XYZ file of C-alpha atoms in Angstrom:
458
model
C 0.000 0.000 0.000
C 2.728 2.299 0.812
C 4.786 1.757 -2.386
C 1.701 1.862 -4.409
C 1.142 5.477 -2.818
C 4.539 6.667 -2.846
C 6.255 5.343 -5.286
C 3.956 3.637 -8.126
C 6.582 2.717 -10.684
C 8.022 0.008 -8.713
C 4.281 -1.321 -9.000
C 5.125 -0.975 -12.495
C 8.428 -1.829 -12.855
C 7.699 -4.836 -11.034
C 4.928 -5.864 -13.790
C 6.984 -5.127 -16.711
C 9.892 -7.318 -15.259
C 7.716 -10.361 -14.549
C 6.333 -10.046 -17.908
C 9.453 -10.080 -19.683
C 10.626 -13.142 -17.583
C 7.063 -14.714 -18.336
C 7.276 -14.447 -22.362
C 11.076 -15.415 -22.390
C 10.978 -18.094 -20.051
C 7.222 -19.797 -21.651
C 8.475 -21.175 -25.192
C 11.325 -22.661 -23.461
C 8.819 -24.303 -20.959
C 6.169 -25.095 -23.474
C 9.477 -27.164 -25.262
C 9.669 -29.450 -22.042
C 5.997 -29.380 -21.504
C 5.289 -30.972 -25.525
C 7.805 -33.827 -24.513
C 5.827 -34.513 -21.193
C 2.467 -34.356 -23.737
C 0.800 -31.806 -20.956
C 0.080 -27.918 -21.903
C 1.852 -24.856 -21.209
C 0.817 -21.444 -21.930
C 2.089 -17.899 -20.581
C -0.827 -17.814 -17.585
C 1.193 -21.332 -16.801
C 4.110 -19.151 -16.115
C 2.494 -16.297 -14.540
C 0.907 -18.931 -12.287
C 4.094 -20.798 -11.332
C 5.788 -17.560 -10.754
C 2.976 -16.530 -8.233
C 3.699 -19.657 -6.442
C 1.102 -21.504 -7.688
C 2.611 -24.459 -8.282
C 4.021 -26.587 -5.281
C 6.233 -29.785 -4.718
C 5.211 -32.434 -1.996
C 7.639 -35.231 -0.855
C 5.880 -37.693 0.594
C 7.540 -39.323 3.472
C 8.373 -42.803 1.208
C 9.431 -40.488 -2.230
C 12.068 -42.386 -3.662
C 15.734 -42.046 -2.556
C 17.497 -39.308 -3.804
C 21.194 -39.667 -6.155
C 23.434 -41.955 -5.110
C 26.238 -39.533 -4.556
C 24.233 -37.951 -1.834
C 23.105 -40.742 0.500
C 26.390 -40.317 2.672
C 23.994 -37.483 3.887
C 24.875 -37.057 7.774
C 22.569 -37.120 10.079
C 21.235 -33.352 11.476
C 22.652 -33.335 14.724
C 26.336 -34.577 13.738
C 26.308 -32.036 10.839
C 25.211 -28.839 12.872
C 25.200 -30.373 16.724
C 21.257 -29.709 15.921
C 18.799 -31.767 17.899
C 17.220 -35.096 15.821
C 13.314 -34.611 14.676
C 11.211 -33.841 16.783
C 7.413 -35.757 17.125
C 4.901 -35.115 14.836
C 3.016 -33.316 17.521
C 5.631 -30.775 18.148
C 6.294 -30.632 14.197
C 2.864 -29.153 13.607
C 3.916 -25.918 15.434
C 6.939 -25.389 13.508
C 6.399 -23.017 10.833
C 9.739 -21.618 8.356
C 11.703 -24.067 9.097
C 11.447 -23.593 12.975
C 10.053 -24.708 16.343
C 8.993 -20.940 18.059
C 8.222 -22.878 21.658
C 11.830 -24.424 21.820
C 14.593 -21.713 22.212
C 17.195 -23.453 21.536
C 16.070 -24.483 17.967
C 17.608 -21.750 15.915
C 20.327 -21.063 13.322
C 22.465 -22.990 14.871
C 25.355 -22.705 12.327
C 25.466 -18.759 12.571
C 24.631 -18.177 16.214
C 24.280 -14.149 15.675
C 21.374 -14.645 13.420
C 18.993 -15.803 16.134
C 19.206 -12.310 17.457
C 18.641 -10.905 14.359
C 15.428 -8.820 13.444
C 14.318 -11.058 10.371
C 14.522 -13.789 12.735
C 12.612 -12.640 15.181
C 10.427 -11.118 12.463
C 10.073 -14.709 11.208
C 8.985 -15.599 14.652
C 6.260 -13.511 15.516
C 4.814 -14.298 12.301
C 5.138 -18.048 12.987
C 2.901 -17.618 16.133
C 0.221 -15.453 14.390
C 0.046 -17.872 11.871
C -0.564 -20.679 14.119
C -3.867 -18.839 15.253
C -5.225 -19.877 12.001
C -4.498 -23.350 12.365
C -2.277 -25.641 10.528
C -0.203 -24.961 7.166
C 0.304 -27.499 4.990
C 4.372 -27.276 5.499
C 5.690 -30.192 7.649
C 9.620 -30.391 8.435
C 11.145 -33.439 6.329
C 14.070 -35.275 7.850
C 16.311 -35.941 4.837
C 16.042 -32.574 3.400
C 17.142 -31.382 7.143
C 20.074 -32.497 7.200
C 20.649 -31.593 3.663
C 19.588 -27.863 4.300
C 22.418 -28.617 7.882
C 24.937 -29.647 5.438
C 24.606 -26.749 3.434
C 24.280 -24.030 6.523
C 27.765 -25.385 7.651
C 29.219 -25.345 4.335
C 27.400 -21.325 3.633
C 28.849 -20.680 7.138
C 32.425 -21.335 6.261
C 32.009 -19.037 3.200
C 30.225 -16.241 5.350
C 27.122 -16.212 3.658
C 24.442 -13.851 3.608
C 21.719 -13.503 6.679
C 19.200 -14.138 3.439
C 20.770 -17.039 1.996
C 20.254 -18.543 5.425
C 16.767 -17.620 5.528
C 16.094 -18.782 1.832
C 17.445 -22.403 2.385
C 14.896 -22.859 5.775
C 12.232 -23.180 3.404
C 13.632 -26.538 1.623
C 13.562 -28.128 4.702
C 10.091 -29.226 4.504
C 7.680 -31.463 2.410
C 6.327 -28.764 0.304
C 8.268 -26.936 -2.002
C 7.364 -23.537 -4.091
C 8.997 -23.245 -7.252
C 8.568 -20.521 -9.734
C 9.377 -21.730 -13.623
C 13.079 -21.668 -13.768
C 13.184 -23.739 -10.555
C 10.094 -26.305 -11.619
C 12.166 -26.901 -14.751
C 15.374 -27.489 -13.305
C 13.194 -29.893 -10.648
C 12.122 -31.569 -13.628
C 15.199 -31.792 -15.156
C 16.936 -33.228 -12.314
C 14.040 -36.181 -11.698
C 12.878 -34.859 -8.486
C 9.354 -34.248 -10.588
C 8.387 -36.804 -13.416
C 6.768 -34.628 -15.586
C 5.257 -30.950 -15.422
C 1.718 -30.327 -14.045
C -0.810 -31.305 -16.453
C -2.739 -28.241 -15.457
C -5.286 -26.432 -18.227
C -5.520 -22.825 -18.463
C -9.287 -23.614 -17.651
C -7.901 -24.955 -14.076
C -5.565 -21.506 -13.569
C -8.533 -19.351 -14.451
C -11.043 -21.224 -12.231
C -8.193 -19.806 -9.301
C -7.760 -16.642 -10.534
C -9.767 -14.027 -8.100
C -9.317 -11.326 -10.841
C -11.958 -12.341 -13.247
C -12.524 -10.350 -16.781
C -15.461 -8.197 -15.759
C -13.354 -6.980 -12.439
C -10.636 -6.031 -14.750
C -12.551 -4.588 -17.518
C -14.286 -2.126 -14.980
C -11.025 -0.720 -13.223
C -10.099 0.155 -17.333
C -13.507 1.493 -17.559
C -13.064 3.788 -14.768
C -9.843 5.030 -15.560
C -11.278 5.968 -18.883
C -14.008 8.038 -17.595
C -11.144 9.911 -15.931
C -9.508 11.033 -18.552
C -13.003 11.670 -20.319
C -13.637 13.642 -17.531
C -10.413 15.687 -17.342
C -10.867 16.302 -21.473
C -14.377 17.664 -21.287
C -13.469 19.934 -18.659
C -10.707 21.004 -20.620
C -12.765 21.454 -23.760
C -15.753 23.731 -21.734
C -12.455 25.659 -20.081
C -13.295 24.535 -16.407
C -10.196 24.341 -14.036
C -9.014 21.454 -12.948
C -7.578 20.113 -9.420
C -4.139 19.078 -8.490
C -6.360 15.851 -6.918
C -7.586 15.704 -10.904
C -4.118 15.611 -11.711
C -2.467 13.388 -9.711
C -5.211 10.882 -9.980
C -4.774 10.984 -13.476
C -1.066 10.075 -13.084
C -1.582 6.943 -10.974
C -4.340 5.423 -13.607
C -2.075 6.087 -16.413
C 0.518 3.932 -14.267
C -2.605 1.441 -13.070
C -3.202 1.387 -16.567
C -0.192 0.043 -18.007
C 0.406 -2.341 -15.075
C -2.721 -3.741 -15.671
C -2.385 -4.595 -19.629
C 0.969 -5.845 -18.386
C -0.590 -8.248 -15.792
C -3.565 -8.935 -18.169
C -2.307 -12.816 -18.186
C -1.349 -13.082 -15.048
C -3.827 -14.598 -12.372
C -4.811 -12.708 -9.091
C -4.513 -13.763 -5.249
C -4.514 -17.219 -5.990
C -4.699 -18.953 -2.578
C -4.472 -22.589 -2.920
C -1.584 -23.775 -5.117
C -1.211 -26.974 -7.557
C 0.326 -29.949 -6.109
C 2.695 -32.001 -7.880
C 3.807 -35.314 -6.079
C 7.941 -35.876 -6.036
C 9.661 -38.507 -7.534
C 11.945 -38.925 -4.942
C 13.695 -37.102 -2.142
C 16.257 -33.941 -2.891
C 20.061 -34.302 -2.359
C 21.898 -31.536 -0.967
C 23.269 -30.836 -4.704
C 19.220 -30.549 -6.066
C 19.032 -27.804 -3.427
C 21.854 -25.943 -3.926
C 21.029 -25.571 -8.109
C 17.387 -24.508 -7.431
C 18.650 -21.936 -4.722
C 20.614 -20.380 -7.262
C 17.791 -20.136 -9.273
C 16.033 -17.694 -6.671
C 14.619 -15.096 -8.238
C 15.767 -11.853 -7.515
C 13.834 -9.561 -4.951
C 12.857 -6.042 -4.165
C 12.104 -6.246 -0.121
C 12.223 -9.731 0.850
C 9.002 -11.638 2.518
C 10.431 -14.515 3.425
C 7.778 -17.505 4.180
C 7.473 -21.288 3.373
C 4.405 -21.838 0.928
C 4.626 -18.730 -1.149
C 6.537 -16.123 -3.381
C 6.985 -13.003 -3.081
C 4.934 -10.488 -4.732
C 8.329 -8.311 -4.968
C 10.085 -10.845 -6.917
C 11.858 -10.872 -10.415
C 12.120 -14.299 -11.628
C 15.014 -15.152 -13.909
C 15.413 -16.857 -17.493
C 15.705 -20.227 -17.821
C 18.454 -19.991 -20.215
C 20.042 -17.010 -18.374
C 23.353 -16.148 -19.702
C 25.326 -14.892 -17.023
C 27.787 -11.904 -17.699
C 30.216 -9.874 -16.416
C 30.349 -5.909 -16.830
C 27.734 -3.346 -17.311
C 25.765 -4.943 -19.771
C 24.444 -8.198 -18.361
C 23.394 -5.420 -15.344
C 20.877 -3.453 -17.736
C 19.782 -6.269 -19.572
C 19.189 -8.397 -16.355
C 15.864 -8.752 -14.591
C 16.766 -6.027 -12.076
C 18.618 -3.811 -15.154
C 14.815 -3.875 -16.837
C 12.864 -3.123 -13.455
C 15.303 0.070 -13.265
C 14.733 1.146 -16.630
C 11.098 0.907 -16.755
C 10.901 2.168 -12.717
C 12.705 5.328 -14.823
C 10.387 5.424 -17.380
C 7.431 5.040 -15.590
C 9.220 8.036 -13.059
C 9.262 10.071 -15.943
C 5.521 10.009 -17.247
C 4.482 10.459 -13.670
C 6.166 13.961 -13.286
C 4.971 14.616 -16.812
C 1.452 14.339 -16.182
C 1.895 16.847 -12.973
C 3.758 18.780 -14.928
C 0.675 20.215 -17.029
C -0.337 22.097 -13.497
C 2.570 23.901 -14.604
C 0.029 27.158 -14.939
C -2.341 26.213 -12.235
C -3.821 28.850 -10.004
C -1.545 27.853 -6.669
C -2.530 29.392 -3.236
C 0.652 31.266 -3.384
C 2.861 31.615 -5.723
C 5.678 29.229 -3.660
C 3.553 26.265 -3.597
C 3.575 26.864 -7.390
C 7.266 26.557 -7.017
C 7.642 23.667 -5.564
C 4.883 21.469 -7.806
C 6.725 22.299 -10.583
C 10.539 21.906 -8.777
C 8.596 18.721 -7.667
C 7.242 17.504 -10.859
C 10.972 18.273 -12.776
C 13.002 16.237 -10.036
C 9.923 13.001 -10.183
C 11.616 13.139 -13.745
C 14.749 13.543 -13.628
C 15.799 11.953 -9.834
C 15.512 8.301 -10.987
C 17.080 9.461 -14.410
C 20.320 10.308 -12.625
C 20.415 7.412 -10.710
C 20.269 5.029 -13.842
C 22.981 7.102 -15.731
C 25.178 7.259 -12.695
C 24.639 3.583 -11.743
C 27.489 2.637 -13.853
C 30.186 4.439 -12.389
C 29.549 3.836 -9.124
C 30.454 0.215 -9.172
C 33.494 -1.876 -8.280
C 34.389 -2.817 -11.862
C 34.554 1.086 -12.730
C 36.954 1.549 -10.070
C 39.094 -0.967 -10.307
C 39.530 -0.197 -14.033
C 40.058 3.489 -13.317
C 42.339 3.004 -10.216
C 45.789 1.250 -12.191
C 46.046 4.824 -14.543
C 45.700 6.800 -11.433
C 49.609 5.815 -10.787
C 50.860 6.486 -14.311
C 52.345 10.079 -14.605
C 50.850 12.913 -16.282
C 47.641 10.978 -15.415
C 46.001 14.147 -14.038
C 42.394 13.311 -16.264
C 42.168 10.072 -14.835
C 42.571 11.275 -11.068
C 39.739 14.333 -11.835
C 37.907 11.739 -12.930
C 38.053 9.205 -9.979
C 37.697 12.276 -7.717
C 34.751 13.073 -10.024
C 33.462 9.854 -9.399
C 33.676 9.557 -5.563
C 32.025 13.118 -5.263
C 28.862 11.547 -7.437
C 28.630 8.293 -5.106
C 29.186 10.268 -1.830
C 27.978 14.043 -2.154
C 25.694 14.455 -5.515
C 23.846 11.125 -5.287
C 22.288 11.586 -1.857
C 21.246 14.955 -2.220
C 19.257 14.112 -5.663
C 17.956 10.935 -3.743
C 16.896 13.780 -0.798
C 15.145 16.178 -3.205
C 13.056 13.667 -5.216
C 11.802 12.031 -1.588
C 10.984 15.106 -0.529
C 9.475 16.320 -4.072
C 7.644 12.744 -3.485
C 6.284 13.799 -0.541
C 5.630 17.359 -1.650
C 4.122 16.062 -4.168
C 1.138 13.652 -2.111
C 0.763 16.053 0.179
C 0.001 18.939 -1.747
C -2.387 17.135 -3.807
C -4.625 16.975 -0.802
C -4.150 20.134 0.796
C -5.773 21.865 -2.346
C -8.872 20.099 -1.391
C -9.093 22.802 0.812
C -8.808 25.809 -1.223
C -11.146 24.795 -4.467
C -12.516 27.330 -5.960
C -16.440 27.671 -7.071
C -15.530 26.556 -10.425
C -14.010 23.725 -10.104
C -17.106 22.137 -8.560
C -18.663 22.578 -12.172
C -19.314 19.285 -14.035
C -19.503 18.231 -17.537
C -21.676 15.675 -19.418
C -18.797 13.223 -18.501
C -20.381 13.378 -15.201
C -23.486 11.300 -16.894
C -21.676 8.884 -18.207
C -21.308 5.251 -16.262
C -18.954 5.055 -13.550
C -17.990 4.161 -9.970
C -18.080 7.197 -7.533
């Protein structure tokens, strides 16, 4: 809710990116899916990148590769305690027991006092309120998931790759489409799910007619803000900036068209056999990227970026702006850009005074050009520029190349947080401003148009 207030191209951004993983990542899918003789279309993505589509090992799933059934047990790979009865099971939600202290990340002790832990925690025992979920902890992939916490630990892994492996500790996994096709490829699944775009649609919450009226609506608006345009009535900075979130609603919705809403019961697809510690370790590095994590066992996040199956993986600038994230930048500073350009036609509204007219339009320039700066600066604030700048530094007579890496530094450290300052603020100026001219409408601008006649909501 906040993001979709304050910042609505990430909203945006978010849809674009999913989309382009969604039509890259479907022919290669439908290509496995024709030699399983089951269908895939793009809504098969969408709904596999929702989480829609979930792995259950049964307890007697088959073993898993022969090179990993040297597998030690839990508590002589992490000192961890052995499982624990079903009874006590059936409270543990991510990957943990919240009524026994000592159960915790055992590997990386300073992670138990962590926030996201203790985040984790409280919502384990809010969860449990609502009765069971369908997430039980599975002994073989335990110690797997120990083996790899004591190996991460040696390498100093991340707090998140500790709290992305919890999840494979259990019987139910969810896999977005890279991860279900390396699962498949790999024999922990026989086959894809033979799921019809019939059976995705009966889930989807967002039906046709819910969609087609939110389009409806935002047409009127703009119906609306021509006529009074047309018959020379003012209009409202409200006018306005509601106009500039449904032309960002807009587009995210025709990007999302395919993609099914709030499903809440997934897909099931039985396992062919247990995971080794190997299977794990591939489909973690298959995580899709994320924008604030929401870490939990039996769904994705709605912030996430999912990756290409075939993703070729780069060094150097490029791969960066032609990665998932590189495309949710770009369109975050595209859609940045038509949002200040819509409030920048109250460039000769009738302001209170004349320095609230100011600041709309100082606001309005910097919602254009903030996230602009940031994605042509991006580049040289990163290691690789550094280190390539940093060896001519030492060569005499190299006077352009220190400028430059002085240049540099005074971007990352001085320039780049006061731009980030002003467009928060002009964010802020932005939202608030909008509302406080409620307050001073004038008589006109409570004149309506024929528009008004027309069918809408509100």
């Amino acid at each position: 809710m906040i993001l979709t207030l304050f910042v609505p191209e990430v909203i945006l951004g978010l849809a674009a990116a999913n989309l382009y993983a969604a039509m890259v990542n479907t022919p290669i899918a439908q290509r496995k899916a024709i030699e399983d003789g089951v269908p895939w279309t793009l809504s098969h993505t969408f709904f596999s990148n929702i989480g829609g589509i979930s792995i259950r090992f049964p307890e007697e799933a088959g073993p898993p590769l022969s090179e990993d059934r040297s597998v030690p047990p839990a508590a002589a790979a992490n000192n961890q305690k052995p499982a624990r009865s079903a009874s006590v099971a059936r409270n543990r939600l991510w990957g943990i027991n919240y009524r026994d202290p000592e159960y915790g990340p055992g590997v990386d002790l300073k992670l138990r006092h962590s926030w996201k832990w203790n985040r984790i925690l409280g919502r384990a025992k809010k969860l449990n309120r609502y009765g069971e979920v369908d997430w039980r902890p599975h002994e073989h992939h335990r110690q797997c998931v120990s083996r790899l916490l004591t190996k991460w630990s040696a390498l100093d892994r991340s707090e998140r790759d500790f709290l992305d492996v919890v999840r494979f500790e259990g019987n139910v996994w969810v896999l977005d489409t890279k991860q279900l096709m390396i699962a498949r490829d790999r024999g922990i699944i026989g086959s894809l799910p033979d799921l019809t775009e019939e059976q995705i649609a009966d889930k989807d919450k967002g039906d046709f007619l819910v969609r087609l009226l939110a389009v409806v609506q935002v047409g009127w608006l703009f119906v609306q803000l021509i006529a009074r345009k047309k018959y020379g009535y003012p209009c409202t900075t409200l006018e306005v900036t509601t106009a500039a979130f449904a032309v960002l609603a807009l587009i995210t919705y025709s990007l999302q068209w395919s993609k099914p809403k709030d499903v809440g019961t997934p897909h099931y697809i039985k396992a062919d056999r247990v995971a080794s510690v190997e299977d794990i370790e591939v489909i973690l590095e298959a995580e899709p990227d994320v924008i604030y994590k929401h870490t939990g066992l039996c769904n994705i996040s709605n912030a996430s970026l999912p990756r290409p199956i075939e993703e070729e993986r780069s060094s150097g600038f490029k791969s960066e702006f032609t990665s998932m994230v590189g495309i949710f930048i770009l369109t975050n500073v595209v859609a940045s850009a038509i949002f200040g350009a819509i409030h920048l036609t109250a460039w000769n509204f009738a302001f209170p005074t004349q320095n609230e007219s100011t600041f709309w339009k100082a606001s309005s320039v910097l919602t254009i050009a903030g996230p602009l700066w940031f994605y042509i600066s991006e580049p040289l604030w990163r290691p690789e520029f550094t280190r390539w700048i940093e060896p001519y530094i030492e060569w005499p007579n190299s006077r352009f190349a220190a400028i430059l890496y002085f240049c540099v530094r005074l971007l990352h450290y001085v320039i780049s947080p006061v731009v980030f300052l002003a467009f928060f603020i002009g964010r802020l100026y932005i939202i608030g401003e909008t509302f406080r001219g409620v307050f001073s409408l004038r008589p006109e601008d409570f004149q309506s148009t024929w528009a008004a006649n027309l069918p809408h909501v509100g």
